[in-house]
Tab-separated table of C-alpha atoms in Angstrom:
chain	number	residue	atom	x	y	z
A	19	MET	CA	111.480	-136.847	89.572
A	20	GLY	CA	114.671	-138.708	88.668
A	21	THR	CA	117.693	-137.357	86.843
A	22	ARG	CA	116.594	-139.046	83.605
A	23	GLY	CA	113.175	-137.372	83.746
A	24	ILE	CA	114.697	-133.940	84.284
A	25	GLY	CA	117.122	-134.545	81.410
A	26	THR	CA	114.258	-135.531	79.089
A	27	GLN	CA	112.310	-132.400	80.012
A	28	MET	CA	115.339	-130.240	79.271
A	29	ILE	CA	115.763	-131.884	75.863
A	30	HIS	CA	112.128	-131.219	74.960
A	31	LEU	CA	112.327	-127.634	76.251
A	32	ARG	CA	115.422	-126.999	74.118
A	33	GLN	CA	113.619	-128.352	71.073
A	34	ARG	CA	110.541	-126.173	71.705
A	35	LEU	CA	112.660	-123.050	72.194
A	36	ARG	CA	114.486	-123.676	68.924
A	37	LEU	CA	111.136	-124.057	67.148
A	38	VAL	CA	109.812	-120.803	68.648
A	39	TRP	CA	112.979	-118.970	67.554
A	40	CYS	CA	112.759	-120.415	64.025
A	41	LYS	CA	109.154	-119.293	63.677
A	42	PHE	CA	109.857	-115.800	65.019
A	43	LYS	CA	112.870	-115.325	62.750
A	44	ARG	CA	110.909	-116.587	59.763
A	45	LEU	CA	107.996	-114.252	60.474
A	46	ILE	CA	110.274	-111.204	60.445
A	47	GLU	CA	111.830	-112.380	57.178
A	48	PHE	CA	108.424	-113.023	55.603
A	49	LEU	CA	107.156	-109.537	56.463
A	50	ALA	CA	110.353	-107.857	55.248
A	51	TYR	CA	110.412	-109.735	51.917
A	52	GLY	CA	106.680	-109.197	51.489
A	53	LEU	CA	107.073	-105.439	51.838
A	54	PHE	CA	109.975	-105.426	49.388
A	55	ASP	CA	108.005	-107.488	46.849
A	56	SER	CA	105.018	-105.150	47.127
A	57	LEU	CA	107.216	-102.156	46.298
A	58	VAL	CA	108.859	-104.006	43.395
A	59	LEU	CA	105.591	-105.151	41.829
A	60	PHE	CA	103.679	-101.909	42.391
A	61	GLY	CA	102.962	-100.457	38.971
A	62	ALA	CA	105.068	-103.127	37.214
A	63	SER	CA	104.041	-103.592	33.599
A	64	ARG	CA	102.251	-106.782	32.645
A	65	VAL	CA	100.919	-108.300	29.439
A	66	PRO	CA	97.425	-109.654	28.770
A	67	ARG	CA	96.888	-113.258	29.827
A	68	ASN	CA	97.022	-115.846	27.058
A	69	SER	CA	94.404	-118.523	27.715
A	70	ASN	CA	96.669	-121.164	26.147
A	71	ARG	CA	99.690	-120.474	28.372
A	72	VAL	CA	100.111	-122.367	31.657
A	73	ALA	CA	102.990	-121.972	34.116
A	74	VAL	CA	104.293	-124.957	36.094
A	75	VAL	CA	106.277	-123.710	39.103
A	76	ASN	CA	108.735	-126.135	40.706
A	77	LEU	CA	111.722	-124.586	42.480
A	78	GLU	CA	112.714	-127.530	44.644
A	79	LEU	CA	116.086	-129.257	44.855
A	80	LEU	CA	117.473	-131.676	42.277
A	81	GLY	CA	116.363	-134.797	44.137
A	82	ASP	CA	112.827	-133.470	44.566
A	83	TYR	CA	112.721	-132.750	40.841
A	84	PHE	CA	113.610	-136.347	39.948
A	85	LEU	CA	111.097	-137.654	42.483
A	86	TRP	CA	108.415	-135.517	40.822
A	87	LEU	CA	109.585	-136.249	37.266
A	88	PRO	CA	107.284	-139.231	36.466
A	89	PHE	CA	104.293	-137.155	37.542
A	90	GLY	CA	105.551	-134.042	35.793
A	91	LYS	CA	105.780	-135.918	32.524
A	92	GLY	CA	102.162	-137.009	32.888
A	93	LEU	CA	101.075	-133.462	33.702
A	94	VAL	CA	102.928	-131.754	30.870
A	95	ALA	CA	101.934	-134.423	28.327
A	96	GLN	CA	98.248	-133.845	29.003
A	97	LEU	CA	98.595	-130.071	28.972
A	98	GLN	CA	100.349	-130.219	25.602
A	99	GLU	CA	97.729	-132.618	24.235
A	100	GLN	CA	95.132	-130.002	25.165
A	101	GLY	CA	97.039	-127.412	23.134
A	102	ALA	CA	98.561	-125.535	26.063
A	103	GLU	CA	101.855	-123.690	25.890
A	104	VAL	CA	103.718	-124.789	29.031
A	105	VAL	CA	106.083	-122.372	30.739
A	106	PHE	CA	108.291	-124.230	33.219
A	107	VAL	CA	109.523	-121.981	36.043
A	108	GLY	CA	112.199	-124.066	37.751
A	109	ASN	CA	115.326	-124.089	39.849
A	110	ALA	CA	118.253	-122.796	37.797
A	111	ALA	CA	120.422	-125.586	39.239
A	112	TRP	CA	118.592	-128.168	37.098
A	113	ILE	CA	116.520	-126.186	34.601
A	114	ALA	CA	118.719	-127.458	31.748
A	115	LEU	CA	117.279	-130.937	32.327
A	116	VAL	CA	113.780	-129.656	31.582
A	117	GLU	CA	114.766	-129.070	27.966
A	118	GLN	CA	115.605	-132.798	27.707
A	119	HIS	CA	112.739	-134.192	29.781
A	120	PHE	CA	110.001	-131.811	28.593
A	121	PRO	CA	110.670	-130.891	24.963
A	122	GLY	CA	108.610	-128.004	23.691
A	123	CYS	CA	108.355	-126.220	27.050
A	124	GLU	CA	109.490	-122.660	27.569
A	125	THR	CA	111.835	-122.473	30.573
A	126	VAL	CA	112.599	-119.841	33.189
A	127	GLY	CA	115.426	-120.650	35.600
A	128	ILE	CA	115.541	-119.033	39.046
A	129	GLU	CA	118.492	-119.163	41.429
A	130	TRP	CA	116.910	-119.950	44.792
A	131	LYS	CA	119.643	-118.668	47.116
A	132	ARG	CA	120.322	-115.597	45.016
A	133	LEU	CA	116.629	-114.719	45.082
A	134	ILE	CA	116.943	-114.469	48.872
A	135	ARG	CA	120.336	-112.777	49.147
A	136	ASP	CA	120.509	-110.474	46.123
A	137	PHE	CA	117.731	-107.888	46.146
A	138	ARG	CA	118.592	-106.502	42.722
A	139	TYR	CA	118.310	-109.991	41.300
A	140	ARG	CA	115.028	-110.526	43.146
A	141	MET	CA	113.592	-107.315	41.711
A	142	ARG	CA	114.645	-108.241	38.175
A	143	VAL	CA	113.236	-111.773	38.424
A	144	LEU	CA	109.888	-110.771	39.926
A	145	ARG	CA	109.318	-108.083	37.325
A	146	GLY	CA	110.306	-110.498	34.570
A	147	LEU	CA	107.736	-113.032	35.763
A	148	ARG	CA	105.097	-110.318	35.644
A	149	VAL	CA	105.120	-110.362	31.837
A	150	LEU	CA	104.853	-114.118	31.228
A	151	GLY	CA	101.214	-113.684	30.251
A	152	VAL	CA	99.985	-117.064	31.531
A	153	SER	CA	96.363	-117.814	32.401
A	154	GLN	CA	97.052	-120.353	35.158
A	155	VAL	CA	99.802	-121.351	37.604
A	156	LEU	CA	100.239	-124.956	38.753
A	157	HIS	CA	102.402	-125.249	41.853
A	158	PRO	CA	102.784	-128.890	43.011
A	159	SER	CA	105.345	-128.327	45.809
A	160	TYR	CA	104.536	-129.846	49.220
A	161	PRO	CA	105.038	-128.032	51.536
A	162	ARG	CA	105.151	-124.527	50.089
A	163	ASP	CA	107.779	-121.885	50.835
A	164	ALA	CA	106.264	-118.425	51.242
A	165	ILE	CA	109.387	-116.298	50.764
A	166	VAL	CA	110.522	-117.867	47.493
A	167	GLU	CA	107.892	-120.101	45.876
A	168	ASP	CA	104.820	-118.070	46.807
A	169	ALA	CA	106.663	-114.886	45.864
A	170	VAL	CA	107.122	-116.352	42.378
A	171	VAL	CA	103.430	-117.268	42.190
A	172	ARG	CA	102.552	-113.738	43.288
A	173	ALA	CA	104.764	-112.187	40.624
A	174	VAL	CA	103.260	-114.287	37.831
A	175	GLY	CA	99.870	-112.953	38.897
A	176	ALA	CA	97.524	-115.602	37.479
A	177	PRO	CA	94.985	-117.904	39.182
A	178	ALA	CA	96.991	-120.592	40.956
A	179	LEU	CA	96.510	-124.151	42.226
A	180	GLY	CA	98.617	-125.491	45.088
A	181	PHE	CA	98.615	-127.308	48.408
A	182	ASP	CA	97.450	-125.635	51.605
A	183	VAL	CA	100.582	-126.720	53.478
A	184	GLY	CA	103.562	-124.829	54.884
A	185	PHE	CA	106.667	-125.978	56.726
A	186	SER	CA	106.141	-126.947	60.360
A	187	ASP	CA	108.903	-124.592	61.544
A	188	ARG	CA	107.282	-121.573	59.885
A	189	PRO	CA	104.630	-119.256	61.377
A	190	LYS	CA	101.021	-119.856	60.361
A	191	LEU	CA	100.599	-116.197	59.481
A	192	ASP	CA	102.732	-116.438	56.350
A	193	MET	CA	100.541	-119.252	55.005
A	194	ARG	CA	97.341	-117.382	55.829
A	195	ILE	CA	98.552	-114.392	53.858
A	196	SER	CA	100.096	-116.389	51.004
A	197	ASN	CA	96.988	-118.538	50.608
A	198	ARG	CA	95.244	-115.492	49.150
A	199	LEU	CA	97.425	-115.889	46.056
A	200	TYR	CA	95.728	-119.176	45.176
A	201	SER	CA	92.354	-119.535	43.505
A	202	ARG	CA	92.223	-123.181	44.598
A	203	LEU	CA	93.965	-124.865	47.526
A	204	LEU	CA	94.260	-128.625	47.926
A	205	PRO	CA	93.935	-130.061	51.435
A	206	PRO	CA	96.996	-131.512	53.205
A	207	ILE	CA	97.840	-135.188	52.713
A	208	PRO	CA	99.792	-135.951	55.904
A	209	GLY	CA	101.880	-138.990	56.716
A	210	VAL	CA	102.555	-140.209	53.188
A	211	HIS	CA	105.404	-140.290	50.680
A	212	GLN	CA	105.806	-137.384	48.266
A	213	SER	CA	104.869	-139.616	45.337
A	214	VAL	CA	101.393	-140.051	46.843
A	215	ARG	CA	101.012	-136.279	47.057
A	216	CYS	CA	102.225	-135.852	43.477
A	217	ALA	CA	99.591	-138.326	42.321
A	218	GLY	CA	96.962	-136.437	44.324
A	219	PHE	CA	97.913	-133.176	42.639
A	220	LEU	CA	97.483	-134.729	39.205
A	221	ARG	CA	94.057	-136.059	40.125
A	222	ALA	CA	93.078	-132.570	41.260
A	223	VAL	CA	94.176	-131.127	37.925
A	224	GLY	CA	92.252	-133.824	36.095
A	225	VAL	CA	95.194	-135.703	34.632
A	226	ALA	CA	94.481	-139.320	33.731
A	227	PHE	CA	97.838	-140.496	35.026
A	228	ALA	CA	99.133	-144.060	34.976
A	229	ALA	CA	102.013	-144.778	37.337
A	230	ILE	CA	104.671	-145.553	34.734
A	231	ALA	CA	108.353	-144.927	35.354
A	232	PRO	CA	109.844	-142.590	32.724
A	233	ASP	CA	112.103	-144.088	30.085
A	234	LEU	CA	114.947	-141.599	29.911
A	235	PRO	CA	117.984	-141.765	27.622
A	236	ARG	CA	121.195	-142.537	29.514
A	237	PRO	CA	123.798	-139.831	28.949
A	238	ASP	CA	127.283	-141.141	28.254
A	239	PRO	CA	129.748	-141.017	31.164
A	240	ALA	CA	133.186	-139.463	30.935
A	241	GLY	CA	135.401	-141.076	28.316
A	242	ASP	CA	137.653	-142.896	30.808
A	243	LEU	CA	134.644	-144.604	32.385
A	244	ARG	CA	132.994	-145.956	29.263
A	245	GLY	CA	132.774	-149.698	29.601
A	246	GLN	CA	134.156	-149.608	33.162
A	247	ARG	CA	132.550	-151.526	36.011
A	248	TYR	CA	132.355	-149.043	38.843
A	249	ILE	CA	130.468	-148.238	42.003
A	250	LEU	CA	129.611	-144.664	42.870
A	251	LEU	CA	129.972	-143.007	46.270
A	252	VAL	CA	128.194	-139.682	46.827
A	253	PRO	CA	129.197	-138.710	50.392
A	254	GLY	CA	127.806	-135.161	50.328
A	255	GLY	CA	124.384	-133.602	50.593
A	256	SER	CA	122.527	-130.356	51.146
A	257	ARG	CA	123.121	-130.259	54.920
A	258	GLY	CA	126.146	-131.315	56.959
A	259	PHE	CA	124.024	-132.741	59.769
A	260	ARG	CA	122.498	-135.256	57.336
A	261	LEU	CA	125.784	-136.807	56.205
A	262	TRP	CA	126.921	-140.250	57.282
A	263	SER	CA	130.526	-140.473	58.453
A	264	TRP	CA	133.032	-140.357	55.619
A	265	GLY	CA	135.103	-142.955	57.486
A	266	LYS	CA	132.209	-145.397	57.562
A	267	MET	CA	131.500	-144.794	53.888
A	268	ALA	CA	135.180	-145.411	53.096
A	269	GLU	CA	135.000	-148.699	55.013
A	270	ILE	CA	132.075	-149.826	52.848
A	271	ALA	CA	134.053	-148.929	49.731
A	272	ARG	CA	137.130	-150.792	50.994
A	273	ARG	CA	135.129	-153.955	51.664
A	274	THR	CA	133.515	-153.713	48.244
A	275	LEU	CA	136.853	-153.422	46.442
A	276	ASP	CA	138.264	-156.327	48.451
A	277	ARG	CA	135.305	-158.468	47.502
A	278	ASP	CA	135.384	-157.654	43.765
A	279	PRO	CA	138.920	-156.904	42.441
A	280	ALA	CA	137.506	-155.876	39.065
A	281	LEU	CA	135.508	-152.941	40.406
A	282	LEU	CA	136.536	-149.303	40.426
A	283	CYS	CA	135.262	-146.887	43.070
A	284	VAL	CA	134.216	-143.464	41.733
A	285	ILE	CA	133.513	-140.599	44.136
A	286	ALA	CA	131.333	-137.648	43.093
A	287	GLY	CA	130.500	-134.348	44.740
A	288	THR	CA	130.279	-130.604	44.322
A	289	PRO	CA	133.297	-128.277	44.427
A	290	ALA	CA	132.409	-127.499	48.054
A	291	GLU	CA	132.618	-131.234	48.856
A	292	GLN	CA	136.082	-131.822	47.400
A	293	ALA	CA	137.799	-132.025	50.794
A	294	LEU	CA	135.228	-134.534	52.028
A	295	CYS	CA	135.619	-136.724	48.952
A	296	ARG	CA	139.415	-136.483	49.099
A	297	ARG	CA	139.386	-137.948	52.616
A	298	ILE	CA	137.710	-141.073	51.291
A	299	ALA	CA	139.939	-141.322	48.229
A	300	ASP	CA	143.094	-141.028	50.344
A	301	VAL	CA	142.318	-144.165	52.363
A	302	LEU	CA	141.335	-146.388	49.420
A	303	PRO	CA	143.788	-148.531	47.408
A	304	GLU	CA	145.773	-146.576	44.851
A	305	GLY	CA	144.563	-147.178	41.317
A	306	ARG	CA	141.165	-148.459	42.471
A	307	CYS	CA	139.568	-145.072	43.143
A	308	LEU	CA	138.690	-142.127	40.903
A	309	ASP	CA	137.805	-138.889	42.715
A	310	LEU	CA	135.684	-136.668	40.451
A	311	ALA	CA	134.433	-134.239	43.090
A	312	GLY	CA	134.019	-130.803	41.562
A	313	GLU	CA	134.907	-132.060	38.077
A	314	THR	CA	131.482	-132.910	36.649
A	315	ASP	CA	128.620	-130.717	35.558
A	316	LEU	CA	124.991	-131.703	36.152
A	317	ALA	CA	124.785	-133.843	33.014
A	318	GLY	CA	128.025	-135.570	33.974
A	319	PHE	CA	126.755	-136.270	37.488
A	320	VAL	CA	123.555	-137.815	36.137
A	321	ALA	CA	125.612	-139.896	33.707
A	322	LEU	CA	127.814	-141.218	36.521
A	323	ILE	CA	124.733	-142.442	38.357
A	324	ALA	CA	123.018	-143.841	35.269
A	325	HIS	CA	125.960	-146.136	34.426
A	326	ALA	CA	127.052	-147.162	37.940
A	327	ARG	CA	126.772	-150.758	39.182
A	328	TRP	CA	125.270	-149.340	42.343
A	329	VAL	CA	125.282	-146.100	44.336
A	330	LEU	CA	125.910	-145.399	48.037
A	331	CYS	CA	124.685	-142.025	49.253
A	332	ASN	CA	122.994	-140.023	51.988
A	333	ASP	CA	119.458	-138.645	51.914
A	334	SER	CA	120.236	-136.725	48.739
A	335	ALA	CA	119.502	-136.398	45.030
A	336	ALA	CA	121.697	-139.339	44.026
A	337	GLY	CA	119.221	-141.937	45.323
A	338	HIS	CA	116.299	-140.322	43.486
A	339	ILE	CA	118.228	-140.159	40.219
A	340	ALA	CA	119.266	-143.799	40.610
A	341	ALA	CA	115.628	-144.762	41.203
A	342	VAL	CA	114.519	-143.166	37.920
A	343	TYR	CA	117.315	-144.820	35.932
A	344	GLY	CA	116.839	-148.222	37.583
A	345	VAL	CA	120.286	-148.272	39.197
A	346	PRO	CA	120.556	-150.074	42.571
A	347	SER	CA	121.250	-147.700	45.434
A	348	VAL	CA	121.755	-147.830	49.187
A	349	VAL	CA	120.690	-144.701	51.080
A	350	VAL	CA	121.628	-143.887	54.693
A	351	LEU	CA	118.733	-142.074	56.365
A	352	GLY	CA	118.094	-139.950	59.408
A	353	GLY	CA	114.733	-139.255	60.967
A	354	GLY	CA	114.113	-135.555	60.349
A	355	ASN	CA	111.642	-136.032	57.487
A	356	PHE	CA	111.464	-139.806	57.567
A	357	GLY	CA	108.963	-141.173	55.066
A	358	ARG	CA	108.507	-137.951	53.112
A	359	CYS	CA	111.052	-138.689	50.366
A	360	TYR	CA	112.669	-141.920	51.589
A	361	PRO	CA	111.917	-144.821	51.857
A	362	TYR	CA	109.926	-145.220	48.632
A	363	PRO	CA	106.578	-147.041	48.776
A	364	GLU	CA	105.864	-149.935	46.424
A	365	SER	CA	103.484	-147.714	44.465
A	366	ALA	CA	106.203	-145.227	43.463
A	367	PRO	CA	106.555	-145.074	39.645
A	368	VAL	CA	110.321	-145.602	39.451
A	369	ASN	CA	112.438	-148.271	37.812
A	370	ARG	CA	114.076	-149.382	41.054
A	371	ARG	CA	113.399	-148.322	44.620
A	372	PRO	CA	116.440	-147.472	46.777
A	373	VAL	CA	117.431	-149.702	49.677
A	374	CYS	CA	117.292	-147.555	52.799
A	375	VAL	CA	119.169	-148.078	56.068
A	376	TRP	CA	118.348	-146.192	59.267
A	377	ASN	CA	118.426	-146.427	63.032
A	378	ASP	CA	115.052	-146.175	64.744
A	379	MET	CA	114.703	-143.445	67.372
A	380	PRO	CA	111.564	-142.172	69.145
A	381	CYS	CA	112.198	-138.620	67.932
A	382	PHE	CA	111.752	-139.380	64.210
A	383	GLY	CA	109.741	-136.702	62.426
A	384	CYS	CA	111.445	-133.749	64.161
A	385	ASN	CA	111.823	-131.832	60.863
A	386	TRP	CA	115.534	-131.631	61.694
A	387	ILE	CA	114.899	-129.507	64.787
A	388	CYS	CA	116.938	-131.934	66.847
A	389	ARG	CA	116.072	-132.340	70.520
A	390	TYR	CA	119.723	-133.238	71.179
A	391	GLY	CA	120.957	-129.666	70.817
A	392	GLY	CA	124.508	-128.503	70.501
A	393	THR	CA	125.380	-130.560	67.417
A	394	PRO	CA	127.913	-128.629	65.285
A	395	PRO	CA	126.609	-127.810	61.785
A	396	ASP	CA	129.238	-130.043	60.161
A	397	ARG	CA	128.438	-133.063	62.327
A	398	ALA	CA	125.650	-135.552	61.721
A	399	HIS	CA	122.656	-135.672	64.031
A	400	PRO	CA	122.519	-138.685	66.388
A	401	CYS	CA	119.976	-140.570	64.275
A	402	ILE	CA	122.515	-140.695	61.431
A	403	GLU	CA	125.608	-141.216	63.564
A	404	ARG	CA	124.037	-144.335	65.047
A	405	VAL	CA	123.627	-146.091	61.711
A	406	GLY	CA	126.249	-148.797	61.845
A	407	VAL	CA	128.694	-150.014	59.218
A	408	GLU	CA	127.476	-153.617	59.481
A	409	ALA	CA	123.885	-152.692	58.668
A	410	VAL	CA	124.924	-150.714	55.589
A	411	TRP	CA	127.336	-153.430	54.523
A	412	ALA	CA	124.546	-156.015	54.773
A	413	ALA	CA	122.441	-153.909	52.414
A	414	VAL	CA	125.347	-153.378	49.994
A	415	ALA	CA	126.250	-157.068	50.028
A	416	GLY	CA	122.616	-157.916	49.308
A	417	VAL	CA	122.624	-155.594	46.309
A	418	MET	CA	125.908	-157.068	45.046
A	419	ASP	CA	124.614	-160.627	45.419
A	420	GLY	CA	121.383	-159.793	43.657
A	421	ALA	CA	119.468	-160.843	46.746
A	422	ILE	CA	117.755	-157.471	47.025
A	423	LEU	CA	115.971	-156.983	43.736
A	424	GLU	CA	112.977	-154.781	44.474
A	425	ALA	CA	114.546	-152.649	47.192
A	426	PRO	CA	112.891	-153.388	50.507
A	427	VAL	CA	114.191	-151.376	53.445
A	428	SER	CA	116.766	-152.360	56.036
A	429	ASN	CA	116.473	-151.243	59.627
A	430	ASP	CA	119.584	-150.908	61.749
A	431	HIS	CA	118.711	-151.319	65.409
A	432	GLY	CA	122.346	-151.274	66.476
A	433	ALA	CA	124.346	-148.335	67.684
C-alpha cells in the first residue's frame, strides 16, 4: 500500500474515532439530563388539557426559523381558522418576531444554551411548560435534539407529532427513548432540502398548503441609512469553522466599492463578532464603510438585510432572511450539511433564492465531523477555505449586473 493509501486510511480512522467520541459523550449527557428532568417533573403540578390549545415547538436558530416561516404561516393560519389557540414555544433569541409574524399566538421563549448550562433555569422552564394545558404538540424540527427539544415536548406532556430523526453524531439510544414521547412519528425524508421536509410535515398535519412566499412588512433601517444605497456584509456565523476568510470577504467588498462609487458597505454582526468585523472595516476606504457590529438588535439586523442592495454572508441566518424579503444574496458554503439548508431548490416558497458558491470535495455530507482533523476551532474547514475569491466575485458581479435573477448556484472548482 502506498503512502497516499495509508494517509487516506488514517484520515478516515480519525473521523470515525471523533464520531465514536461524540456519540459516547452525548449518551452520557442524555442520561444525566434525563435523570435530572425526571426528578424535576416528578409530582409537578399540571392543569387539565384544553382541547382548543395546540403548542407549536420550534427552538431552532434564527436562520432555520426564517426557512420554516412560510410553512409556519400556513400551519398557524389553518389552526386558527379551526378555532385553535396556538401556543408558540420558540427560541428566545427570535421569539419577539413571532408576535409580528403570527399575531394572536401566545408565546413562550426559551434560551437554548441556558437550558443546558443553568439547571435552576431548566427546572423553572420545564415546570412552567407543565401547566400550559395544551391538547397537542406539533414539533416540526428535523432532526430532533433529545436533550433540549424533546425535553420541552416531555415537559408539556401532551400527545405529540414529530419526525423520527435524530442527529447522525448522536447515539441511537436517545432517539429510541425519546420516541416514546410522541403519539405519532413521521418517517425520515433523507437527501432533500429542509423546505421539502417542512412541506411534508404540513401534509401530515392535514394543512392544505400552497407554496407562497410570505409578504412581510419591511422594518425601517437605522436613520442614517434611510434612502442609502448599501451592500451588507455579514462575516460571522454560529461556528468559526464555517466562516469564509475575512480577508477574502474584504476583497469582495473592495472590488464592489471600486466598481460602484455610489455604494456604501455596511458590516453587521453580534457583539462577539466585533473584532472580526473591525478587521474588514479597517482595510476598506474611509467614509465608504459603516461597521454596525454589536450595535443592532434583532429587528435592526432584519431591517439591514431587508433594505440592502445585496448581502454577502456565510452559511448563516442572513441568507435565509434575505430569501424571505426578496433581497439578492451570495452565500459561501461548506460541505458539512450541504443541501439541507443551502442551496435552495426551485420549489422553495421564498421571494428570491440565494446564490450559493462552494468548492466540491468528496467528503461533503460529513455533518461537520471533518476527516481533516486538527483544524483550530476559529479556522474554517478545508471545504470553505478552498472557495476562491474569483468564484465569489463572479457571483457578486452577476448579481450586480442583474444577470443572476432567479439565483442558480455557482460551483467553484478552483482552490
